[in-house]
Amino acid sequence: MKILFIGDIVGRAGRGILKDAFRYLNLRSKYDFIIANAENAAGGFGITNKVLDELLQLQIDCFTMGNHTFDKKEAEQVLLNDRVIRPANLPPGVVGAGYGIFNSRSGKVAVVNLLGRIFMQPVDCPFRSFDSLYNLMKRESNVIIVDFHAEATSEKNALGYYLDGRASAVIGTHTHVPTDDCKILPNKTAYVTDVGMTGSSAGIIGFKKDSIIQKFLTCIPKKFEVDFEEPQLQAVAVEIDEATGMARSIERVFYPGKNCCEKES
Ligand code: FE2
């Protein structure tokens, strides 16, 4: 089974380059299952119904989220769509599903989204949250993909090894900076600390440089605006033996695009 995992889509620049990549790289025909992190898809923060509709036209199979899941007031409605999952380690009773079982061209796929706890808002333990869901997912599918949305590389490394042999792939998201450590762990789990992002590679993590630099210089909160220069798609392709759920390979996928100067909405 060939799976493509697309890094955090940041605003209109990210959505634009994503559409180009689907067209020019013929992504839909190359992969059995496509996952994208969409927590920054609407103006850099959260997701709206309109943006979800736009992304659904690309026939992406599953959208994962993160710490910005609830930034837009429509989030609760968006989470009713069964292709969208939110982090599983939020308190009980929160709207939406923390994992999903999906159909692909090569059989079923379980996807679970987890939030890290280091340098982030407090949430339940991601390690134990996976443990509590593992049997439920394994009953349905041998292929289990984890989006670990976290800041600290150490926490991501640790979850990778903790899930080695149980998850098919542990893919890090959130930092928007791709790491050069795609590997297959000893018990055949594919791993990368951070897949990167789909958005402007000229700004600071997808946003215009000036407001972020000013925030660091003054310690005064600033409104961050999505950047449009040099958009790029950053993703990883994972090949999995669907009979066992174990990974065969993981490699990077990049798609650089032209400048896009449209105004963000
Ligand atoms: Fe995030």
GROMACS .gro file of C-alpha atoms and ligand atoms in nm:
model
  266
    1MET     CA    1   0.000   0.000   0.000
    2LYS     CA    2   0.136   0.340  -0.098
    3ILE     CA    3   0.045   0.625   0.135
    4LEU     CA    4   0.121   0.994   0.091
    5PHE     CA    5   0.129   1.213   0.401
    6ILE     CA    6   0.121   1.587   0.321
    7GLY     CA    7   0.270   1.835   0.571
    8ASP     CA    8   0.064   2.109   0.736
    9ILE     CA    9  -0.123   2.308   0.469
   10VAL     CA   10  -0.072   2.679   0.551
   11GLY     CA   11  -0.337   2.916   0.417
   12ARG     CA   12  -0.415   2.993   0.057
   13ALA     CA   13  -0.051   2.963  -0.049
   14GLY     CA   14  -0.052   2.606   0.079
   15ARG     CA   15  -0.385   2.523  -0.081
   16GLY     CA   16  -0.268   2.668  -0.412
   17ILE     CA   17   0.054   2.467  -0.430
   18LEU     CA   18  -0.135   2.159  -0.315
   19LYS     CA   19  -0.371   2.188  -0.612
   20ASP     CA   20  -0.078   2.235  -0.850
   21ALA     CA   21   0.100   1.932  -0.706
   22PHE     CA   22  -0.208   1.711  -0.742
   23ARG     CA   23  -0.235   1.816  -1.105
   24TYR     CA   24   0.129   1.809  -1.213
   25LEU     CA   25   0.249   1.514  -1.008
   26ASN     CA   26  -0.070   1.318  -1.069
   27LEU     CA   27  -0.077   1.237  -0.697
   28ARG     CA   28  -0.420   1.082  -0.688
   29SER     CA   29  -0.326   0.804  -0.927
   30LYS     CA   30   0.012   0.736  -0.760
   31TYR     CA   31  -0.109   0.668  -0.406
   32ASP     CA   32  -0.364   0.432  -0.254
   33PHE     CA   33  -0.435   0.663   0.037
   34ILE     CA   34  -0.361   1.033   0.094
   35ILE     CA   35  -0.353   1.210   0.432
   36ALA     CA   36  -0.299   1.584   0.487
   37ASN     CA   37  -0.260   1.786   0.802
   38ALA     CA   38  -0.513   2.071   0.768
   39GLU     CA   39  -0.493   2.252   1.103
   40ASN     CA   40  -0.346   2.567   0.940
   41ALA     CA   41  -0.544   2.548   0.616
   42ALA     CA   42  -0.772   2.851   0.673
   43GLY     CA   43  -0.568   3.172   0.693
   44GLY     CA   44  -0.295   2.984   0.882
   45PHE     CA   45  -0.512   2.900   1.182
   46GLY     CA   46  -0.775   2.626   1.188
   47ILE     CA   47  -1.017   2.515   0.919
   48THR     CA   48  -1.355   2.631   0.788
   49ASN     CA   49  -1.632   2.452   0.598
   50LYS     CA   50  -1.542   2.646   0.283
   51VAL     CA   51  -1.177   2.545   0.300
   52LEU     CA   52  -1.268   2.184   0.375
   53ASP     CA   53  -1.497   2.178   0.068
   54GLU     CA   54  -1.210   2.313  -0.142
   55LEU     CA   55  -0.970   2.047  -0.014
   56LEU     CA   56  -1.225   1.768  -0.053
   57GLN     CA   57  -1.231   1.836  -0.427
   58LEU     CA   58  -0.876   1.700  -0.442
   59GLN     CA   59  -1.007   1.366  -0.314
   60ILE     CA   60  -0.777   1.364  -0.012
   61ASP     CA   61  -0.882   1.065   0.200
   62CYS     CA   62  -0.817   1.192   0.550
   63PHE     CA   63  -0.741   1.525   0.720
   64THR     CA   64  -0.562   1.542   1.053
   65MET     CA   65  -0.553   1.844   1.282
   66GLY     CA   66  -0.352   1.971   1.581
   67ASN     CA   67  -0.328   2.249   1.838
   68HIS     CA   68  -0.520   2.492   1.610
   69THR     CA   69  -0.816   2.257   1.559
   70PHE     CA   70  -1.066   2.486   1.731
   71ASP     CA   71  -0.931   2.826   1.620
   72LYS     CA   72  -1.224   2.886   1.384
   73LYS     CA   73  -1.577   2.887   1.525
   74GLU     CA   74  -1.697   2.646   1.254
   75ALA     CA   75  -1.458   2.377   1.376
   76GLU     CA   76  -1.724   2.178   1.557
   77GLN     CA   77  -1.920   2.151   1.230
   78VAL     CA   78  -1.609   2.063   1.028
   79LEU     CA   79  -1.530   1.782   1.272
   80LEU     CA   80  -1.864   1.616   1.189
   81ASN     CA   81  -1.718   1.527   0.848
   82ASP     CA   82  -1.593   1.171   0.873
   83ARG     CA   83  -1.279   1.244   0.673
   84VAL     CA   84  -1.156   1.486   0.943
   85ILE     CA   85  -1.003   1.369   1.270
   86ARG     CA   86  -0.886   1.582   1.563
   87PRO     CA   87  -0.625   1.490   1.826
   88ALA     CA   88  -0.729   1.182   2.024
   89ASN     CA   89  -0.571   1.293   2.352
   90LEU     CA   90  -0.817   1.576   2.421
   91PRO     CA   91  -1.049   1.540   2.722
   92PRO     CA   92  -1.343   1.294   2.698
   93GLY     CA   93  -1.656   1.439   2.539
   94VAL     CA   94  -1.483   1.678   2.299
   95VAL     CA   95  -1.659   1.691   1.961
   96GLY     CA   96  -1.513   1.488   1.674
   97ALA     CA   97  -1.318   1.164   1.641
   98GLY     CA   98  -0.956   1.114   1.749
   99TYR     CA   99  -0.904   0.831   1.502
  100GLY     CA  100  -1.074   0.695   1.194
  101ILE     CA  101  -1.090   0.374   0.991
  102PHE     CA  102  -1.085   0.448   0.619
  103ASN     CA  103  -1.107   0.248   0.299
  104SER     CA  104  -0.821   0.270   0.051
  105ARG     CA  105  -0.757   0.108  -0.286
  106SER     CA  106  -0.549  -0.157  -0.102
  107GLY     CA  107  -0.763  -0.223   0.205
  108LYS     CA  108  -0.841  -0.051   0.533
  109VAL     CA  109  -0.627   0.216   0.699
  110ALA     CA  110  -0.651   0.341   1.058
  111VAL     CA  111  -0.533   0.698   1.119
  112VAL     CA  112  -0.485   0.849   1.464
  113ASN     CA  113  -0.391   1.207   1.548
  114LEU     CA  114  -0.205   1.282   1.874
  115LEU     CA  115  -0.082   1.605   2.032
  116GLY     CA  116   0.253   1.641   2.208
  117ARG     CA  117   0.282   1.790   2.557
  118ILE     CA  118   0.629   1.948   2.559
  119PHE     CA  119   0.617   2.328   2.497
  120MET     CA  120   0.245   2.292   2.418
  121GLN     CA  121  -0.089   2.330   2.593
  122PRO     CA  122  -0.167   2.053   2.846
  123VAL     CA  123  -0.348   1.748   2.708
  124ASP     CA  124  -0.379   1.380   2.803
  125CYS     CA  125  -0.076   1.154   2.762
  126PRO     CA  126  -0.023   1.079   2.390
  127PHE     CA  127   0.161   0.754   2.467
  128ARG     CA  128  -0.119   0.609   2.680
  129SER     CA  129  -0.386   0.750   2.448
  130PHE     CA  130  -0.238   0.539   2.168
  131ASP     CA  131  -0.229   0.235   2.399
  132SER     CA  132  -0.598   0.272   2.477
  133LEU     CA  133  -0.692   0.293   2.107
  134TYR     CA  134  -0.450   0.034   1.968
  135ASN     CA  135  -0.670  -0.278   1.999
  136LEU     CA  136  -0.973  -0.095   1.860
  137MET     CA  137  -0.774   0.010   1.553
  138LYS     CA  138  -0.588  -0.320   1.510
  139ARG     CA  139  -0.917  -0.510   1.506
  140GLU     CA  140  -1.016  -0.312   1.196
  141SER     CA  141  -0.685  -0.267   1.015
  142ASN     CA  142  -0.324  -0.383   1.021
  143VAL     CA  143  -0.221  -0.048   0.874
  144ILE     CA  144  -0.207   0.219   1.146
  145ILE     CA  145  -0.078   0.568   1.066
  146VAL     CA  146  -0.001   0.814   1.347
  147ASP     CA  147   0.016   1.193   1.299
  148PHE     CA  148   0.209   1.312   1.605
  149HIS     CA  149   0.154   1.688   1.618
  150ALA     CA  150   0.427   1.801   1.854
  151GLU     CA  151   0.700   2.058   1.911
  152ALA     CA  152   0.985   1.870   2.080
  153THR     CA  153   1.201   1.638   1.870
  154SER     CA  154   1.276   1.429   2.180
  155GLU     CA  155   0.907   1.361   2.245
  156LYS     CA  156   0.858   1.270   1.878
  157ASN     CA  157   1.160   1.036   1.881
  158ALA     CA  158   1.030   0.874   2.198
  159LEU     CA  159   0.681   0.811   2.061
  160GLY     CA  160   0.832   0.667   1.742
  161TYR     CA  161   1.027   0.406   1.937
  162TYR     CA  162   0.738   0.346   2.180
  163LEU     CA  163   0.509   0.260   1.887
  164ASP     CA  164   0.773   0.070   1.686
  165GLY     CA  165   0.617  -0.257   1.570
  166ARG     CA  166   0.262  -0.145   1.651
  167ALA     CA  167   0.215   0.157   1.422
  168SER     CA  168   0.291   0.130   1.049
  169ALA     CA  169   0.416   0.489   1.046
  170VAL     CA  170   0.470   0.767   1.298
  171ILE     CA  171   0.476   1.098   1.112
  172GLY     CA  172   0.562   1.419   1.298
  173THR     CA  173   0.383   1.745   1.216
  174HIS     CA  174   0.350   2.097   1.365
  175THR     CA  175   0.697   2.258   1.341
  176HIS     CA  176   0.661   2.322   0.964
  177VAL     CA  177   1.034   2.248   0.924
  178PRO     CA  178   1.112   1.916   0.753
  179THR     CA  179   1.366   1.696   0.928
  180ASP     CA  180   1.619   1.481   0.745
  181ASP     CA  181   1.555   1.159   0.938
  182CYS     CA  182   1.314   0.943   0.739
  183LYS     CA  183   1.385   0.588   0.855
  184ILE     CA  184   1.244   0.246   0.923
  185LEU     CA  185   1.273   0.168   1.295
  186PRO     CA  186   1.397  -0.180   1.407
  187ASN     CA  187   1.047  -0.331   1.431
  188LYS     CA  188   0.937  -0.194   1.089
  189THR     CA  189   0.761   0.129   1.176
  190ALA     CA  190   0.829   0.414   0.931
  191TYR     CA  191   0.931   0.732   1.109
  192VAL     CA  192   1.005   1.100   1.046
  193THR     CA  193   1.033   1.367   1.316
  194ASP     CA  194   0.862   1.633   1.104
  195VAL     CA  195   0.718   1.606   0.755
  196GLY     CA  196   0.736   1.986   0.706
  197MET     CA  197   0.462   2.202   0.559
  198THR     CA  198   0.277   2.293   0.243
  199GLY     CA  199   0.300   2.669   0.213
  200SER     CA  200   0.544   2.957   0.166
  201SER     CA  201   0.904   2.848   0.213
  202ALA     CA  202   1.022   3.212   0.209
  203GLY     CA  203   0.851   3.327   0.528
  204ILE     CA  204   0.886   3.203   0.886
  205ILE     CA  205   0.702   2.870   0.916
  206GLY     CA  206   0.467   2.988   0.639
  207PHE     CA  207   0.397   3.338   0.775
  208LYS     CA  208   0.532   3.682   0.679
  209LYS     CA  209   0.866   3.740   0.846
  210ASP     CA  210   0.818   4.092   0.984
  211SER     CA  211   0.532   4.030   1.227
  212ILE     CA  212   0.706   3.727   1.375
  213ILE     CA  213   1.039   3.907   1.415
  214GLN     CA  214   0.856   4.202   1.577
  215LYS     CA  215   0.691   3.967   1.823
  216PHE     CA  216   1.032   3.835   1.928
  217LEU     CA  217   1.177   4.186   1.951
  218THR     CA  218   0.892   4.340   2.152
  219CYS     CA  219   0.720   4.044   2.329
  220ILE     CA  220   0.393   4.204   2.214
  221PRO     CA  221   0.147   3.963   2.042
  222LYS     CA  222   0.115   4.036   1.668
  223LYS     CA  223  -0.128   3.921   1.404
  224PHE     CA  224   0.053   3.671   1.182
  225GLU     CA  225  -0.019   3.689   0.810
  226VAL     CA  226   0.029   3.399   0.572
  227ASP     CA  227   0.320   3.446   0.330
  228PHE     CA  228   0.283   3.369  -0.041
  229GLU     CA  229   0.639   3.361  -0.171
  230GLU     CA  230   0.800   3.041  -0.294
  231PRO     CA  231   0.525   2.797  -0.198
  232GLN     CA  232   0.630   2.435  -0.169
  233LEU     CA  233   0.462   2.104  -0.096
  234GLN     CA  234   0.648   1.893   0.159
  235ALA     CA  235   0.530   1.536   0.215
  236VAL     CA  236   0.647   1.182   0.274
  237ALA     CA  237   0.557   0.869   0.080
  238VAL     CA  238   0.535   0.549   0.284
  239GLU     CA  239   0.509   0.199   0.140
  240ILE     CA  240   0.346  -0.056   0.370
  241ASP     CA  241   0.287  -0.431   0.348
  242GLU     CA  242  -0.089  -0.427   0.402
  243ALA     CA  243  -0.091  -0.794   0.511
  244THR     CA  244   0.130  -0.725   0.814
  245GLY     CA  245   0.100  -0.349   0.856
  246MET     CA  246   0.478  -0.314   0.857
  247ALA     CA  247   0.657  -0.044   0.659
  248ARG     CA  248   0.885  -0.117   0.365
  249SER     CA  249   1.007   0.234   0.289
  250ILE     CA  250   0.965   0.603   0.363
  251GLU     CA  251   1.091   0.883   0.143
  252ARG     CA  252   1.047   1.255   0.099
  253VAL     CA  253   0.826   1.415  -0.164
  254PHE     CA  254   0.879   1.783  -0.253
  255TYR     CA  255   0.699   1.996  -0.505
  256PRO     CA  256   0.830   2.352  -0.550
  257GLY     CA  257   0.598   2.598  -0.719
  258LYS     CA  258   0.599   2.946  -0.864
  259ASN     CA  259   0.541   3.262  -0.660
  260CYS     CA  260   0.182   3.320  -0.566
  261CYS     CA  261   0.084   3.675  -0.477
  262GLU     CA  262  -0.287   3.639  -0.411
  263LYS     CA  263  -0.433   3.805  -0.106
  264GLU     CA  264  -0.516   3.569   0.180
  265SER     CA  265  -0.879   3.511   0.282
  266FE2     FE  266   0.037   2.301   1.506
   0.00000   0.00000   0.00000
